[in-house]
Every structure is written in C-alpha cells, then in structure tokens.
Short mmCIF file of C-alpha atoms and ligand atoms in Angstrom, two decimals:
data_model
loop_
_atom_site.label_atom_id
_atom_site.label_comp_id
_atom_site.label_asym_id
_atom_site.label_seq_id
_atom_site.Cartn_x
_atom_site.Cartn_y
_atom_site.Cartn_z
CA MET A 1 18.48 29.67 185.22
CA THR A 2 17.99 25.91 185.14
CA GLU A 3 20.90 24.08 185.26
CA ASN A 4 20.60 22.60 181.43
CA SER A 5 20.41 25.86 180.50
CA LEU A 6 23.63 26.87 181.95
CA THR A 7 25.30 23.77 180.96
CA ASP A 8 24.10 24.71 176.94
CA LYS A 9 25.51 28.12 177.76
CA PHE A 10 29.08 26.96 179.24
CA SER A 11 29.14 24.33 176.11
CA TYR A 12 28.28 27.16 173.68
CA PHE A 13 30.67 29.73 175.60
CA ASP A 14 33.57 26.81 174.92
CA GLU A 15 33.34 26.52 171.43
CA ASN A 16 33.13 30.43 171.10
CA TYR A 17 36.40 30.94 173.03
CA ALA A 18 37.96 28.48 170.62
CA ILE A 19 36.54 30.14 167.69
CA ILE A 20 37.73 33.82 168.75
CA LEU A 21 40.96 32.57 169.78
CA GLU A 22 41.38 31.38 166.56
CA ARG A 23 40.21 34.36 164.75
CA VAL A 24 42.85 36.82 167.35
CA THR A 25 45.76 34.30 166.29
CA LYS A 26 44.93 35.10 162.76
CA ALA A 27 44.12 38.80 162.65
CA ALA A 28 47.49 39.38 164.82
CA GLN A 29 49.44 37.89 162.65
CA LYS A 30 48.65 39.57 160.15
CA SER A 31 49.85 42.74 161.85
CA GLY A 32 53.08 41.45 163.30
CA LYS A 33 51.78 40.51 166.70
CA LYS A 34 51.14 37.14 168.56
CA LEU A 35 47.99 35.71 170.33
CA SER A 36 49.37 37.30 173.39
CA ASP A 37 50.08 40.30 172.23
CA ILE A 38 46.07 41.20 172.52
CA LYS A 39 44.05 41.53 175.11
CA ILE A 40 40.81 40.05 175.16
CA LEU A 41 38.09 41.96 176.76
CA ALA A 42 35.14 39.98 177.63
CA ALA A 43 32.11 42.64 177.39
CA THR A 44 29.32 41.38 180.26
CA LYS A 45 26.49 43.73 180.38
CA THR A 46 23.49 41.41 180.64
CA VAL A 47 25.36 38.13 180.92
CA PRO A 48 24.70 36.18 184.31
CA VAL A 49 27.32 35.90 186.78
CA GLU A 50 27.80 31.80 186.64
CA LEU A 51 28.35 32.28 182.98
CA ILE A 52 30.96 35.02 183.27
CA ASN A 53 32.21 33.53 186.51
CA TYR A 54 32.58 30.21 184.01
CA ALA A 55 34.53 32.37 181.33
CA ILE A 56 37.03 33.23 184.02
CA SER A 57 37.70 29.88 184.85
CA LYS A 58 38.25 29.12 181.66
CA GLY A 59 41.11 31.78 180.86
CA ILE A 60 39.91 35.29 180.76
CA ARG A 61 41.35 37.95 182.22
CA TYR A 62 39.42 41.19 181.21
CA MET A 63 35.88 41.83 182.27
CA GLY A 64 34.16 44.88 180.54
CA GLU A 65 30.64 45.90 182.15
CA ASN A 66 28.92 48.82 180.95
CA ARG A 67 26.33 49.55 183.41
CA VAL A 68 27.21 51.22 187.21
CA GLN A 69 23.97 49.59 188.65
CA GLU A 70 24.09 46.13 186.96
CA PHE A 71 27.62 45.62 187.87
CA GLN A 72 26.95 46.78 191.26
CA PHE A 73 24.20 43.86 191.44
CA LYS A 74 27.07 41.30 190.39
CA TYR A 75 30.35 42.35 191.71
CA GLU A 76 30.03 40.28 195.10
CA ALA A 77 29.82 37.47 193.71
CA LEU A 78 32.17 37.55 191.10
CA GLN A 79 35.24 35.62 191.35
CA LYS A 80 37.78 38.14 190.77
CA GLU A 81 40.95 36.35 191.68
CA ASN A 82 43.65 37.21 188.56
CA THR A 83 40.96 39.24 186.27
CA GLU A 84 40.89 42.93 185.24
CA MET A 85 37.55 44.78 185.72
CA HIS A 86 37.47 47.44 183.66
CA PHE A 87 34.15 50.43 183.18
CA ILE A 88 33.49 50.37 179.34
CA GLY A 89 30.28 52.27 179.31
CA GLN A 90 29.43 55.96 179.43
CA LEU A 91 29.89 57.20 182.88
CA GLN A 92 28.51 60.12 184.40
CA SER A 93 30.55 61.82 187.15
CA ASN A 94 27.81 61.32 190.11
CA LYS A 95 28.32 57.69 189.46
CA VAL A 96 31.57 56.94 189.64
CA LYS A 97 31.76 56.60 193.46
CA TYR A 98 30.09 53.65 192.87
CA ILE A 99 32.98 51.53 191.11
CA ALA A 100 35.91 53.55 192.01
CA ASP A 101 36.38 50.29 194.58
CA LYS A 102 35.66 47.87 192.36
CA VAL A 103 37.43 48.56 188.90
CA CYS A 104 40.91 49.35 187.70
CA CYS A 105 40.29 50.64 184.41
CA ILE A 106 37.53 53.13 183.14
CA GLN A 107 38.27 53.31 179.25
CA SER A 108 35.62 55.59 178.25
CA VAL A 109 36.86 59.22 179.69
CA ASP A 110 36.04 61.93 177.61
CA SER A 111 35.60 64.88 179.77
CA VAL A 112 37.95 66.76 181.95
CA LYS A 113 35.22 67.07 184.76
CA LEU A 114 34.65 63.04 184.60
CA ALA A 115 38.89 62.73 185.08
CA ALA A 116 38.58 65.26 187.84
CA GLU A 117 35.93 63.07 189.93
CA ILE A 118 38.13 60.15 188.91
CA ALA A 119 40.88 61.48 190.43
CA LYS A 120 39.02 62.49 193.48
CA GLN A 121 37.43 59.58 193.54
CA ALA A 122 40.67 57.15 193.62
CA ARG A 123 42.11 59.29 196.16
CA LYS A 124 39.79 58.17 198.62
CA HIS A 125 40.45 54.58 198.07
CA ASN A 126 44.27 55.22 198.09
CA LYS A 127 44.58 54.20 194.53
CA VAL A 128 45.37 55.74 190.96
CA MET A 129 43.01 54.26 188.38
CA ASP A 130 43.90 53.71 184.63
CA ILE A 131 41.86 54.96 182.36
CA LEU A 132 41.67 54.94 178.78
CA ILE A 133 40.58 58.01 176.58
CA GLU A 134 37.65 57.50 174.53
CA VAL A 135 37.81 58.86 170.99
CA ASN A 136 34.67 60.18 168.74
CA ILE A 137 37.02 58.84 166.08
CA GLY A 138 33.94 59.29 163.24
CA ARG A 139 32.77 62.55 164.87
CA GLU A 140 28.99 61.30 165.60
CA ALA A 141 26.83 63.85 167.33
CA ASN A 142 24.99 60.76 169.14
CA LYS A 143 27.96 59.20 170.67
CA GLY A 144 30.44 59.83 173.73
CA GLY A 145 34.20 60.42 173.04
CA VAL A 146 36.63 63.37 172.74
CA MET A 147 36.90 64.95 169.30
CA PRO A 148 40.02 63.96 167.24
CA GLU A 149 40.95 67.86 167.06
CA VAL A 150 40.98 68.23 170.66
CA LEU A 151 42.49 65.22 171.60
CA PHE A 152 45.78 66.15 172.61
CA ASP A 153 45.02 68.55 174.28
CA PHE A 154 42.67 66.99 176.45
CA ILE A 155 45.48 64.23 177.01
CA GLU A 156 47.49 67.08 178.52
CA GLU A 157 44.69 67.79 180.90
CA VAL A 158 43.79 64.74 182.23
CA SER A 159 48.02 64.24 182.91
CA VAL A 160 48.02 66.53 185.35
CA PHE A 161 45.46 64.39 187.77
CA GLU A 162 48.52 62.21 189.86
CA ALA A 163 45.41 59.72 191.07
CA VAL A 164 44.76 58.72 187.41
CA SER A 165 47.07 57.36 184.57
CA VAL A 166 46.25 57.56 181.34
CA LYS A 167 46.99 53.88 180.19
CA GLY A 168 45.96 54.25 176.31
CA LEU A 169 42.64 55.58 173.85
CA MET A 170 39.42 53.58 173.05
CA ALA A 171 37.11 54.23 170.35
CA ILE A 172 33.71 52.73 168.67
CA PRO A 173 33.68 53.67 165.17
CA PRO A 174 30.84 54.70 162.93
CA ILE A 175 29.02 51.84 160.79
CA CYS A 176 30.96 51.10 157.65
CA GLU A 177 29.88 50.07 154.49
CA ASN A 178 33.16 48.26 153.48
CA LYS A 179 36.40 46.87 155.42
CA SER A 180 38.75 49.58 153.57
CA GLU A 181 36.26 52.64 155.19
CA LEU A 182 36.25 50.14 158.90
CA CYS A 183 40.00 50.19 158.60
CA GLY A 184 40.43 54.40 157.81
CA TYR A 185 39.38 54.56 161.53
CA PHE A 186 40.69 51.93 162.77
CA GLU A 187 44.38 53.42 161.40
CA LYS A 188 43.46 56.80 162.53
CA MET A 189 43.02 55.97 166.21
CA GLN A 190 46.69 54.02 165.72
CA GLN A 191 48.36 57.11 164.18
CA TYR A 192 47.07 58.72 167.43
CA TYR A 193 48.28 56.27 169.51
CA VAL A 194 52.09 56.22 168.04
CA ASP A 195 51.72 59.96 167.44
CA ILE A 196 50.82 60.29 171.94
CA THR A 197 53.92 57.84 172.83
CA ALA A 198 56.32 59.80 170.82
CA LYS A 199 55.17 62.77 172.65
CA LYS A 200 56.09 61.80 175.94
CA ILE A 201 53.94 63.14 178.12
CA ASP A 202 54.16 62.55 182.22
CA ASN A 203 51.89 60.26 183.49
CA VAL A 204 50.52 58.74 180.15
CA TYR A 205 51.61 55.89 178.65
CA MET A 206 50.07 53.95 175.67
CA HIS A 207 49.61 50.88 176.53
CA SER A 208 46.36 49.39 175.16
CA LEU A 209 44.50 50.67 172.15
CA SER A 210 41.09 49.42 172.57
CA MET A 211 38.84 49.04 169.78
CA GLY A 212 37.12 46.18 167.78
CA MET A 213 33.70 44.33 168.76
CA SER A 214 32.02 40.95 168.04
CA GLY A 215 31.26 42.55 164.45
CA ASP A 216 34.91 43.81 163.76
CA PHE A 217 37.69 42.94 165.82
CA ASP A 218 39.58 40.95 163.63
CA THR A 219 39.92 43.81 161.53
CA ALA A 220 40.16 46.03 164.32
CA ILE A 221 43.77 43.67 165.07
CA GLU A 222 44.78 44.03 161.69
CA CYS A 223 44.54 47.57 161.82
CA GLY A 224 46.86 48.03 165.37
CA ALA A 225 44.18 47.38 168.27
CA ASN A 226 45.52 45.45 170.56
CA MET A 227 42.75 45.37 173.35
CA VAL A 228 39.49 44.02 171.87
CA ARG A 229 36.03 44.02 173.51
CA VAL A 230 33.98 41.33 172.17
CA GLY A 231 30.36 40.32 173.96
CA SER A 232 27.96 38.63 171.66
CA SER A 233 30.88 36.34 169.96
CA LEU A 234 31.18 34.79 173.10
CA PHE A 235 28.35 34.81 175.22
CA GLY A 236 25.15 34.68 172.83
CA LYS A 237 22.96 37.18 171.58
CA ARG A 238 21.51 39.75 174.38
CA THR A 239 18.20 39.65 175.21
C1 PLP B 301 28.29 45.96 174.21
C2 PLP B 301 29.79 46.44 174.15
C3 PLP B 301 30.92 45.63 173.75
C4 PLP B 301 30.53 44.29 173.39
O1 PLP B 301 30.11 44.60 172.39
P1 PLP B 301 29.63 43.01 171.58
O2 PLP B 301 29.28 43.79 169.96
O3 PLP B 301 28.43 42.19 171.55
O4 PLP B 301 30.39 42.34 170.86
C5 PLP B 301 32.30 46.47 173.54
N1 PLP B 301 32.26 47.54 174.05
C6 PLP B 301 31.40 48.20 174.65
C7 PLP B 301 31.98 50.01 175.32
C8 PLP B 301 30.47 47.48 175.12
O5 PLP B 301 29.39 48.74 175.02
#
C-alpha cells in the first residue's frame, strides 16, 4: 500500500469511528445504557495490519479475526497491548491449536467437540479461554451456532470444562424485511441471556451479548446487545 492511500484510510477510519461512536451512544441511550457499557469490537478480516494498529492507537480495545491463516499471518505485527483479541469466525477443531495462545476469547463455539479441543489447547498454554456460545437464532441450515432449543443443555455440557469459561452469547440473525422482525431475533437472544444468568450455572457468566454488525448494530444495541462487531462501517468495504 502506498503512503498516500494509507493516510486516506486513516482519515476515513477517523470519520467512520466518530460516526459509530455517536450511533452507539444514541442506541445505548434508547436501551438505558451508556456508550461505555457497549464493547465495540473491530472485525478486521482483510484489513491490513497498519490500519488495525492505527485503529488500536485510536482507542479500539477489541479486535476480532475470523480466518485462522490470516490471523496467524498478521499476529506478530499487531500492537496488542491494551487490546483483547477475539476469534469470531467459524472454527474447525483441528485449527484451535493455531490460535489458542493468541486470543483471549472465541466467540463462535457451537459444538462440544470444539469446546473440548479449546479446553485441551488452553490447558497446554496454562490459561483459561473465554468463550461465547454462538446461537443459530434464525435456525438457518447454512449457518453455524447452537439451535435455541438445545442451548441450555449445551451450556451445561460445556460448563464442565475447567479451561474454558462461558462468558456470553453471540448471534448473527437472518436477513430481515424490517426492523421489528430483526428486533424479534435480538430480543430472543436477550431473553436467553437473562434466563441463563438466572440459572447461575457454575463457570458460566453472562458478560457479553455479542450481536449487531455494520448493517444492524444500532438495532442490536436497542434490543439488548452489549458488544457489537463492526467491520466495513469502520474500515470501508472489503475487497
Ligand atoms: C465480518 C464479520 C463481522 C463484521 O461485518 P460488517 O458487516 O463488515 O460489519 C461481524 N461478525 C462476524 C462474525 C464477521 O465475520
């Protein structure tokens, strides 16, 4: 990338980030929250390291990658102090070993096999890995995530792994016709989040309700999200 286009990307990021902070603030107010209650995670797939590091320098505290190879490739050059690295993409069990030392949270856990492998790799690194349970809230055949009707049983099952700690839920709702349909999915997630909190299961803590991306993060926050994952609205269209 030439210097010029990098400078352009930096100022483009600045503009976008300011707008997002404003939108998050407004949406948070609508659900009785403050900007500081909402974790803004930058989804950084295809984004060059220079731009990610710039975003970190501007105050982004949560980063999410979703391709193992790309993440490995970028990892060394990332300025990781004061940032939490999350994995947000679909993850095969046999790839966990490549990221277990690099991330503090895996947001896309949807099988016991995957949770078991994360626990195994976390133990190797002497750490406890935070995980979010991905819920297939729209029950879509082509999407990952645990089906809603087995969510409670699933969480009890993975809660026994001592080297993982369940820290919340994640979802990507189906494409919706209108805001009320979309909000319906987000509110269902919020209800699960509240119900699981009430169950007080050992090793299960509902800290993060991760939902909302560039196209729908305002609605997600209004309907209960406390973590949003934004990519293109921060960095521009992916090429
Ligand atoms: C890419 C990605 C995002 C961000 O998508 P945008 O629409 O660009 O904001 C969020 N979550 C996951 C899991 C992603 O893969």
